[in-house]
Amino acid sequence: MAHTSAAEPPDEGARSDHFRVRIEGFGVGTWDLDLLTHELQWSEVTRSLFGVPRDQAVTYERFLSLLRPADRGRVEQAIRQAAEKGGAFDVSFRIGGSTGRGQWIRARAGVIRDESGASRHLSGIILDIDQEKQVEEALRTSESHMRSILETVPDAMIVIDGHGMIQLFSSAAERLFGYSEQEAIGQNVSILMPEPDRTRHDDYVARYRSTGERHIIGIGRIVTGKRRDETTFPMHLSIGEMQSGGVPYFTGFVRDLTEHQQTQARLQELQSELVHVSRLSAMGEMASALAHELNQPLAAISNYMKGSRRLLAGITDPNTPKIESAMDRAAEQAIRAGQIIRRLRDFVARGESEKRVESLSKLIEEAGALGLAGAREQNVQLRFSLNPNADLVLADRVQIQQVMVNLFRNALEAMTQSPRRELVVSNTKDHDEMIEVQVSDTGSGFQDDVLPNLFQTFFTTKETGMGVGLSISRSIIEAHGGRMWAESNASGGATFRFTLPPATGES
């Protein structure tokens, strides 16, 4: 009887079975496909992964039927290529029918050739990769979600590495700087900067990495950017830092301030116009009031001079002619002063203005930007309830905005001590087809003796007020052909109303 020494190699079949048992113990199935007969053999783990019981036959057709319809053609094509060209077979596919997400399986195999060198078998392993695919799908969904956010946010986002090279360039960055994502990635971020920042940027990054001293990271600031066409623009830049695998990355968020600065310049221009017109209006209103008040004492002075001259007629004195001449000149100057004041009053009373078709909502929006500055800090709730069917008016833009700015500021001052602070602006058409604007607040309202004198010149309820704002406002509205009045509202505050002529086809 022959004996096998310990030094002799073990039986190859026994080794193969031992290896198969070992790998299946880790949840890895095995399979073998005869490329000529399509005879298919599965291990127990493979049957379990495909959901085929031990008492059911395993065939190539059964295997294909278990695949999702969208994956069958691809798997068959890979098997044919392996049989014709050899090489490795590595395909992932889903099983579980045509509905639902399906379970992901990965099949790997190598080609086993016969003695003539022809491909005879595909023999390999089966892996359950469903969990990995779920993670991959979740990452892909998260990436798509993040990409969609980056494509819709108005601020540009740029990610650079520790050497200043661009790693990510959002859609907003493409629109802002004029570079495509493909052109920007891999470039030094300094291409987006004008001189001298362009030359110094690498030194800035190197100094930060060596010292850790922050000059801009975590601190938003206004800087200048440069587009691909070499034009520059103001922008607000915020930079954050992160570490990935021990490598630093910097994320910059960029907001174009061009439109913001243009808006600020427009508001400053509008404010200058309103201040100028307001001063002229105040001067005119004061001149009109002074003219009315001064005409009476000037007329009295002239009358007293004439009466004094008649009294001198009966006195014999060598200086009488000189006194009479001086009184005549004084009376003439008093009359002349009265004429000057009357002409000034007539000039102011004409109230000439340049009226055009204007959008009431636009006028209120611009006036609100000036008159309602600081309303949010005062916790004032603003509510504009504007009717688009009562929007177009015939008005002098600056003068009407002056009226609204005055009403807005008065409302904010009136609500300073109010527990409830709400400002409502609305517009409607009244019964005369005029367009009526209402400005209501929840302030302290009116005392009984205030309303009759509210629009009188120099009447004021403020400690530092001049008492000409509402008088000027009413004069402006009346010069436009409208009227202005005030009343207490249900909340205990004040409501100011004024009317303006609507814009018609003729206007």
Coordinates of C-alpha atoms in Angstrom, one line a residue:
M1 CA 0.0 0.0 0.0
A2 CA 1.4 3.4 -1.1
H3 CA 1.9 6.1 1.5
T4 CA 2.0 9.8 0.9
S5 CA 4.7 11.7 2.7
A6 CA 4.1 14.9 4.5
A7 CA 6.3 16.7 2.0
E8 CA 4.2 15.8 -1.0
P9 CA 1.6 18.4 -2.2
P10 CA -2.0 17.7 -1.1
D11 CA -4.6 16.7 -3.6
E12 CA -5.5 19.7 -5.9
G13 CA -9.2 18.9 -5.7
A14 CA -9.1 18.9 -2.0
R15 CA -7.3 22.3 -2.0
S16 CA -9.9 23.7 -4.4
D17 CA -12.7 22.6 -2.2
H18 CA -11.0 23.9 0.9
F19 CA -10.5 27.3 -0.7
R20 CA -14.1 27.5 -1.9
V21 CA -15.3 26.8 1.6
R22 CA -13.1 29.5 3.0
I23 CA -14.2 32.2 0.7
E24 CA -17.9 31.3 0.9
G25 CA -17.5 31.6 4.7
F26 CA -17.0 35.3 4.0
G27 CA -20.3 35.6 2.0
V28 CA -18.6 35.3 -1.4
G29 CA -20.3 33.0 -3.8
T30 CA -18.7 31.0 -6.7
W31 CA -19.9 30.2 -10.2
D32 CA -18.8 28.5 -13.3
L33 CA -20.2 28.8 -16.9
D34 CA -19.4 26.4 -19.7
L35 CA -19.1 28.8 -22.7
L36 CA -19.9 26.0 -25.2
T37 CA -22.9 24.3 -23.5
H38 CA -24.0 27.3 -21.2
E39 CA -24.1 24.8 -18.4
L40 CA -24.1 26.9 -15.2
Q41 CA -23.0 25.9 -11.7
W42 CA -23.6 27.9 -8.5
S43 CA -22.4 27.5 -5.0
E44 CA -24.8 27.6 -2.0
V45 CA -23.9 31.3 -1.3
T46 CA -24.5 32.2 -5.0
R47 CA -27.9 30.5 -4.9
S48 CA -28.7 32.4 -1.7
L49 CA -27.7 35.8 -3.2
F50 CA -29.9 35.1 -6.3
G51 CA -32.8 33.7 -4.2
V52 CA -32.8 30.3 -5.9
P53 CA -33.5 27.3 -3.5
R54 CA -31.4 24.2 -3.6
D55 CA -34.2 22.0 -5.0
Q56 CA -34.5 24.2 -8.2
A57 CA -32.3 23.8 -11.2
V58 CA -29.9 26.5 -12.2
T59 CA -29.7 27.2 -15.9
Y60 CA -28.2 30.0 -18.0
E61 CA -31.7 31.1 -19.1
R62 CA -32.9 31.1 -15.4
F63 CA -29.9 33.3 -14.6
L64 CA -30.7 35.8 -17.3
S65 CA -34.4 35.9 -16.3
L66 CA -33.4 37.0 -12.8
L67 CA -31.7 40.1 -14.1
R68 CA -33.3 43.4 -14.5
P69 CA -34.4 43.8 -18.1
A70 CA -32.2 46.9 -18.5
D71 CA -29.1 44.8 -17.5
R72 CA -29.6 41.6 -19.5
G73 CA -28.2 42.7 -22.8
R74 CA -25.2 44.3 -21.2
V75 CA -24.4 41.1 -19.2
E76 CA -24.8 38.8 -22.3
Q77 CA -22.6 41.2 -24.3
A78 CA -19.8 41.0 -21.7
I79 CA -20.0 37.2 -21.6
R80 CA -19.7 37.0 -25.4
Q81 CA -16.7 39.4 -25.4
A82 CA -15.0 37.3 -22.7
A83 CA -15.5 34.1 -24.7
E84 CA -14.2 35.7 -28.0
K85 CA -11.4 37.8 -26.7
G86 CA -10.5 36.4 -23.3
G87 CA -9.5 38.6 -20.5
A88 CA -11.2 39.4 -17.2
F89 CA -15.0 39.4 -16.8
D90 CA -16.2 42.1 -14.3
V91 CA -19.9 43.2 -14.5
S92 CA -22.3 44.7 -12.0
F93 CA -26.1 44.2 -12.4
R94 CA -29.3 44.2 -10.5
I95 CA -31.7 41.4 -9.7
G96 CA -35.2 41.5 -8.2
G97 CA -37.6 41.9 -11.1
S98 CA -38.6 44.9 -13.1
T99 CA -40.1 46.9 -10.3
G100 CA -38.4 48.6 -7.3
R101 CA -34.7 49.5 -7.0
G102 CA -33.4 45.9 -7.2
Q103 CA -30.4 44.3 -5.5
W104 CA -26.9 44.9 -6.8
I105 CA -24.6 42.0 -7.6
R106 CA -21.1 42.0 -8.9
A107 CA -19.8 39.0 -10.9
R108 CA -16.1 38.6 -11.5
A109 CA -14.5 35.8 -13.4
G110 CA -11.6 34.7 -15.5
V111 CA -11.5 32.7 -18.7
I112 CA -10.3 29.0 -18.4
R113 CA -9.0 27.7 -21.7
D114 CA -8.9 24.0 -22.9
E115 CA -5.9 22.2 -24.2
S116 CA -6.3 23.8 -27.7
G117 CA -6.2 27.3 -26.2
A118 CA -9.9 28.0 -26.8
S119 CA -12.0 29.7 -24.1
R120 CA -14.0 27.0 -22.4
H121 CA -15.2 28.3 -19.0
L122 CA -15.9 31.5 -17.1
S123 CA -15.1 30.7 -13.5
G124 CA -15.2 33.2 -10.7
I125 CA -17.0 34.8 -7.7
I126 CA -20.2 36.6 -6.9
L127 CA -20.3 39.6 -4.5
D128 CA -23.2 41.4 -2.9
I129 CA -22.5 45.1 -3.5
D130 CA -25.9 46.4 -2.7
Q131 CA -24.8 48.4 0.4
E132 CA -21.9 49.9 -1.5
K133 CA -24.3 50.9 -4.4
Q134 CA -26.7 52.5 -1.9
V135 CA -23.8 54.6 -0.5
E136 CA -22.7 55.4 -4.0
E137 CA -26.2 56.4 -5.0
A138 CA -26.6 58.5 -1.9
L139 CA -23.3 60.3 -2.6
R140 CA -24.3 60.8 -6.2
T141 CA -27.7 62.2 -5.1
S142 CA -26.0 64.5 -2.6
E143 CA -23.5 65.6 -5.2
S144 CA -26.3 66.3 -7.7
H145 CA -28.2 68.2 -5.0
M146 CA -25.1 70.3 -4.1
R147 CA -24.5 70.9 -7.8
S148 CA -28.1 72.1 -8.3
I149 CA -27.7 74.4 -5.3
L150 CA -24.4 75.8 -6.7
E151 CA -26.1 76.4 -10.1
T152 CA -28.9 78.4 -8.6
V153 CA -27.4 80.5 -5.8
P154 CA -26.6 84.0 -7.0
D155 CA -23.2 84.0 -5.2
A156 CA -20.3 82.5 -7.0
M157 CA -18.3 79.7 -5.2
I158 CA -14.7 78.9 -5.9
V159 CA -12.7 76.2 -4.2
I160 CA -8.8 76.3 -4.3
D161 CA -6.2 74.0 -2.8
G162 CA -3.3 75.1 -0.6
H163 CA -1.3 76.2 -3.6
G164 CA -4.0 78.5 -4.9
M165 CA -5.1 76.2 -7.8
I166 CA -8.9 76.2 -8.6
Q167 CA -10.6 72.9 -7.8
L168 CA -14.2 73.9 -8.2
F169 CA -15.8 76.7 -10.2
S170 CA -19.6 77.1 -9.9
S171 CA -22.0 78.2 -12.6
A172 CA -22.4 81.6 -11.0
A173 CA -18.6 82.0 -11.1
E174 CA -18.7 81.2 -14.8
R175 CA -21.3 83.9 -15.4
L176 CA -19.5 86.4 -13.2
F177 CA -15.9 86.0 -14.4
G178 CA -16.4 84.8 -17.9
Y179 CA -14.4 81.6 -17.7
S180 CA -15.9 78.1 -18.2
E181 CA -15.5 75.5 -15.5
Q182 CA -13.1 73.5 -17.7
E183 CA -11.0 76.6 -18.4
A184 CA -10.8 77.7 -14.7
I185 CA -10.1 74.3 -13.0
G186 CA -6.4 73.8 -12.6
Q187 CA -5.6 77.5 -13.0
N188 CA -4.2 79.7 -10.3
V189 CA -7.0 81.7 -8.7
S190 CA -4.9 84.8 -9.2
I191 CA -6.2 85.0 -12.8
L192 CA -9.4 86.4 -11.2
M193 CA -7.5 89.3 -9.6
P194 CA -6.1 92.6 -10.9
E195 CA -2.7 93.9 -9.9
P196 CA -1.1 94.1 -7.4
D197 CA -3.2 91.3 -5.7
R198 CA -2.5 89.0 -8.7
T199 CA 1.3 89.1 -8.1
R200 CA 1.1 89.0 -4.3
H201 CA -1.6 86.3 -3.9
D202 CA 0.8 83.3 -3.8
D203 CA 2.8 85.1 -1.1
Y204 CA -0.4 85.7 0.9
V205 CA -1.3 81.9 0.8
A206 CA 2.3 80.9 1.7
R207 CA 2.5 83.3 4.6
Y208 CA -0.8 82.1 6.0
R209 CA 0.2 78.4 5.7
S210 CA 3.5 79.1 7.5
T211 CA 2.2 81.5 10.2
G212 CA -1.5 80.8 10.5
E213 CA -2.1 84.5 10.7
R214 CA -5.5 85.3 9.2
H215 CA -6.0 88.5 7.2
I216 CA -9.2 87.6 5.2
I217 CA -10.2 84.0 6.1
G218 CA -13.4 84.1 8.0
I219 CA -13.7 87.8 7.5
G220 CA -15.8 89.2 4.7
R221 CA -14.4 92.2 2.9
I222 CA -14.9 94.2 -0.3
V223 CA -12.2 93.6 -2.9
T224 CA -11.8 94.0 -6.7
G225 CA -12.3 91.1 -9.1
K226 CA -11.2 90.8 -12.8
R227 CA -13.2 89.2 -15.5
R228 CA -11.8 87.3 -18.5
D229 CA -12.2 90.4 -20.7
E230 CA -9.9 92.3 -18.3
T231 CA -12.7 94.5 -16.9
T232 CA -12.8 94.9 -13.1
F233 CA -15.7 95.1 -10.7
P234 CA -16.3 95.5 -6.9
M235 CA -17.2 92.3 -5.0
H236 CA -17.7 91.1 -1.5
L237 CA -15.5 88.1 -0.7
S238 CA -15.9 85.6 2.2
I239 CA -13.4 82.7 2.6
G240 CA -13.7 79.6 4.6
E241 CA -11.1 76.9 5.2
M242 CA -11.3 73.1 5.5
Q243 CA -9.0 70.1 5.7
S244 CA -9.4 66.9 3.6
G245 CA -6.8 64.1 4.0
G246 CA -4.5 66.6 5.7
V247 CA -4.6 68.9 2.7
P248 CA -6.0 72.4 3.1
Y249 CA -8.7 73.7 0.9
F250 CA -10.2 77.2 0.8
T251 CA -13.7 78.1 -0.3
G252 CA -14.5 81.6 -1.5
F253 CA -18.0 83.0 -1.8
V254 CA -18.2 86.0 -4.2
R255 CA -21.0 88.5 -4.6
D256 CA -21.0 91.1 -7.3
L257 CA -21.5 94.6 -5.8
T258 CA -21.8 96.4 -9.1
E259 CA -25.6 96.6 -9.0
H260 CA -25.5 97.3 -5.3
Q261 CA -23.2 100.3 -5.7
Q262 CA -25.3 101.5 -8.6
T263 CA -28.4 101.3 -6.5
Q264 CA -26.6 103.1 -3.6
A265 CA -25.5 105.9 -6.0
R266 CA -29.0 106.2 -7.4
L267 CA -30.4 106.4 -3.8
Q268 CA -27.8 109.1 -3.0
E269 CA -28.7 111.0 -6.1
L270 CA -32.4 110.7 -5.3
Q271 CA -31.8 111.8 -1.7
S272 CA -29.9 114.8 -2.9
E273 CA -32.7 115.7 -5.2
L274 CA -35.2 115.4 -2.4
V275 CA -33.1 117.4 0.0
H276 CA -32.7 120.2 -2.6
V277 CA -36.4 120.3 -3.5
S278 CA -37.3 120.1 0.2
R279 CA -35.1 123.1 1.0
L280 CA -36.6 125.0 -1.9
S281 CA -40.1 124.1 -0.8
A282 CA -39.4 125.1 2.8
M283 CA -38.0 128.4 1.6
G284 CA -41.0 129.0 -0.6
E285 CA -43.4 128.1 2.1
M286 CA -41.6 130.4 4.6
A287 CA -41.4 133.2 2.0
S288 CA -45.2 132.9 1.3
A289 CA -46.0 133.0 5.0
L290 CA -43.6 135.9 5.6
A291 CA -45.0 137.8 2.6
H292 CA -48.5 137.5 4.1
E293 CA -47.3 138.6 7.5
L294 CA -45.0 141.4 6.5
N295 CA -47.3 143.1 4.0
Q296 CA -49.5 144.3 6.9
P297 CA -46.8 146.1 8.9
L298 CA -45.3 147.5 5.7
A299 CA -48.6 149.0 4.7
A300 CA -49.0 150.4 8.2
I301 CA -45.5 152.0 8.0
S302 CA -46.5 153.6 4.7
N303 CA -49.7 155.0 6.2
Y304 CA -47.9 156.3 9.3
M305 CA -45.4 158.1 7.0
K306 CA -48.1 159.7 5.0
G307 CA -50.0 160.8 8.1
S308 CA -46.8 162.3 9.6
R309 CA -46.1 164.2 6.5
R310 CA -49.6 165.8 6.6
L311 CA -48.9 166.8 10.2
L312 CA -45.6 168.5 9.2
A313 CA -47.5 170.7 6.6
G314 CA -48.6 173.1 9.3
I315 CA -45.2 173.5 11.0
T316 CA -42.8 176.3 10.2
D317 CA -39.3 175.0 10.5
P318 CA -36.2 175.3 8.3
N319 CA -35.7 171.5 8.4
T320 CA -39.3 170.7 7.4
P321 CA -38.6 170.2 3.7
K322 CA -35.8 167.8 4.5
I323 CA -38.0 165.9 7.0
E324 CA -40.8 165.7 4.4
S325 CA -38.4 164.4 1.7
A326 CA -37.1 161.7 4.0
M327 CA -40.6 160.6 4.9
D328 CA -41.6 160.5 1.3
R329 CA -38.6 158.3 0.5
A330 CA -39.3 156.0 3.5
A331 CA -42.9 155.6 2.4
E332 CA -41.8 154.8 -1.2
Q333 CA -39.4 152.1 0.1
A334 CA -42.1 150.6 2.3
I335 CA -44.4 150.3 -0.8
R336 CA -41.5 149.0 -2.8
A337 CA -40.7 146.3 -0.2
G338 CA -44.4 145.2 -0.2
Q339 CA -44.3 144.9 -4.0
I340 CA -41.1 142.8 -3.8
I341 CA -42.7 140.5 -1.3
R342 CA -45.9 140.2 -3.3
R343 CA -43.9 139.2 -6.5
L344 CA -42.1 136.6 -4.4
R345 CA -45.3 135.3 -3.1
D346 CA -46.8 135.1 -6.6
F347 CA -43.8 133.3 -7.8
V348 CA -44.0 130.7 -5.0
A349 CA -47.7 130.4 -5.4
R350 CA -47.4 129.4 -9.1
G351 CA -45.8 126.1 -8.0
E352 CA -44.6 125.2 -11.4
S353 CA -43.4 121.6 -11.7
E354 CA -42.7 119.0 -14.4
K355 CA -45.4 116.4 -14.3
R356 CA -45.0 113.1 -16.1
V357 CA -46.7 109.7 -16.1
E358 CA -45.2 107.9 -13.2
S359 CA -45.6 104.4 -11.6
L360 CA -46.9 104.9 -8.0
S361 CA -45.5 101.6 -6.9
K362 CA -42.0 102.7 -8.1
L363 CA -42.3 106.1 -6.4
I364 CA -43.3 104.4 -3.1
E365 CA -40.5 101.9 -3.4
E366 CA -37.8 104.6 -4.0
A367 CA -39.3 106.8 -1.3
G368 CA -39.4 103.9 1.1
A369 CA -35.7 103.2 0.5
L370 CA -35.0 106.7 1.9
G371 CA -37.8 107.4 4.3
L372 CA -37.9 104.0 5.9
A373 CA -34.2 103.5 6.6
G374 CA -33.8 102.0 10.0
A375 CA -37.4 100.7 10.1
R376 CA -36.2 97.1 10.6
E377 CA -33.9 98.0 13.4
Q378 CA -36.9 99.7 15.1
N379 CA -39.0 96.4 14.7
V380 CA -41.4 98.2 12.4
Q381 CA -43.5 95.8 10.3
L382 CA -43.9 97.3 6.8
R383 CA -46.9 96.3 4.6
F384 CA -47.3 97.7 1.1
S385 CA -50.7 96.8 -0.3
L386 CA -50.6 98.3 -3.7
N387 CA -53.3 98.0 -6.4
P388 CA -51.8 97.6 -9.9
N389 CA -55.0 99.0 -11.4
A390 CA -54.4 102.3 -9.6
D391 CA -50.7 102.6 -10.3
L392 CA -50.1 105.2 -13.1
V393 CA -50.4 108.9 -12.0
L394 CA -49.6 112.2 -13.5
A395 CA -47.0 113.7 -11.1
D396 CA -43.7 115.3 -10.5
R397 CA -41.6 112.4 -9.3
V398 CA -39.3 114.2 -6.9
Q399 CA -42.1 116.3 -5.3
I400 CA -44.4 113.3 -4.7
Q401 CA -41.5 111.3 -3.3
Q402 CA -40.8 114.3 -1.0
V403 CA -44.3 114.1 0.3
M404 CA -44.1 110.3 0.9
V405 CA -40.6 110.5 2.6
N406 CA -42.0 113.2 4.9
L407 CA -45.0 111.0 5.8
F408 CA -42.8 107.9 6.3
R409 CA -40.4 109.6 8.6
N410 CA -43.3 111.2 10.6
A411 CA -44.8 107.7 11.0
L412 CA -41.6 106.1 12.2
E413 CA -41.1 108.9 14.8
A414 CA -44.8 108.5 15.9
M415 CA -44.3 104.8 16.6
T416 CA -41.0 105.1 18.6
Q417 CA -42.7 104.4 21.9
S418 CA -45.5 102.2 20.6
P419 CA -45.6 98.5 21.6
R420 CA -47.1 97.6 18.2
R421 CA -45.3 99.1 15.2
E422 CA -47.0 98.6 11.9
L423 CA -46.9 100.8 8.8
V424 CA -49.3 100.2 6.0
V425 CA -49.2 101.9 2.6
S426 CA -52.0 101.3 0.1
N427 CA -53.6 102.9 -2.9
T428 CA -57.2 102.8 -4.4
K429 CA -59.4 104.7 -6.8
D430 CA -61.8 107.1 -5.1
H431 CA -65.3 108.0 -6.3
D432 CA -63.9 110.9 -8.3
E433 CA -61.6 108.5 -10.2
M434 CA -58.7 110.1 -8.5
I435 CA -56.0 107.8 -7.1
E436 CA -55.9 107.9 -3.4
V437 CA -52.8 107.0 -1.3
Q438 CA -53.1 106.0 2.4
V439 CA -50.2 105.9 4.9
S440 CA -51.3 104.4 8.2
D441 CA -49.3 103.9 11.4
T442 CA -49.9 102.5 14.9
G443 CA -48.3 105.5 16.7
S444 CA -49.7 107.9 19.2
G445 CA -52.3 109.4 16.9
F446 CA -53.7 113.0 17.2
Q447 CA -54.9 115.0 20.1
D448 CA -58.3 116.8 19.7
D449 CA -56.7 120.2 19.1
V450 CA -54.1 119.0 16.6
L451 CA -56.2 118.1 13.5
P452 CA -57.6 121.6 12.8
N453 CA -54.1 123.1 12.7
L454 CA -52.1 120.1 11.4
F455 CA -51.4 121.6 8.0
Q456 CA -50.8 125.2 9.1
T457 CA -47.4 126.7 8.5
F458 CA -45.1 126.6 11.5
F459 CA -47.5 124.4 13.5
T460 CA -45.7 121.4 14.9
T461 CA -46.0 118.8 17.7
K462 CA -42.3 118.0 17.7
E463 CA -39.8 119.7 20.0
T464 CA -37.3 120.3 17.2
G465 CA -39.8 120.6 14.3
M466 CA -40.1 123.7 12.1
G467 CA -43.8 123.0 11.2
V468 CA -43.4 123.3 7.5
G469 CA -43.2 119.6 6.3
L470 CA -47.0 118.9 6.2
S471 CA -47.7 122.4 5.0
I472 CA -45.3 121.9 2.1
S473 CA -46.7 118.4 1.4
R474 CA -50.3 119.7 1.2
S475 CA -49.1 122.6 -1.1
I476 CA -47.4 120.0 -3.4
I477 CA -50.5 117.8 -3.6
E478 CA -52.8 120.8 -4.2
A479 CA -50.5 122.0 -7.0
H480 CA -51.0 118.5 -8.6
G481 CA -54.8 119.0 -8.5
G482 CA -55.4 116.7 -5.5
R483 CA -56.1 117.2 -1.8
M484 CA -54.5 116.0 1.4
W485 CA -56.0 115.3 4.8
A486 CA -55.5 113.2 8.0
E487 CA -57.6 111.2 10.5
S488 CA -57.2 108.9 13.4
N489 CA -57.5 105.2 12.6
A490 CA -58.9 102.2 14.5
S491 CA -55.6 101.2 16.0
G492 CA -55.2 104.6 17.6
G493 CA -52.6 105.8 15.2
A494 CA -52.7 108.3 12.3
T495 CA -53.7 107.8 8.7
F496 CA -52.7 110.4 6.1
R497 CA -54.5 110.4 2.7
F498 CA -53.8 112.3 -0.5
T499 CA -55.1 112.1 -4.0
L500 CA -53.4 112.4 -7.4
P501 CA -54.8 112.6 -10.9
P502 CA -54.6 109.3 -12.8
A503 CA -52.6 109.1 -16.0
T504 CA -54.8 108.8 -19.0
G505 CA -54.2 108.2 -22.7
E506 CA -54.1 112.0 -23.3
S507 CA -51.6 112.6 -20.5

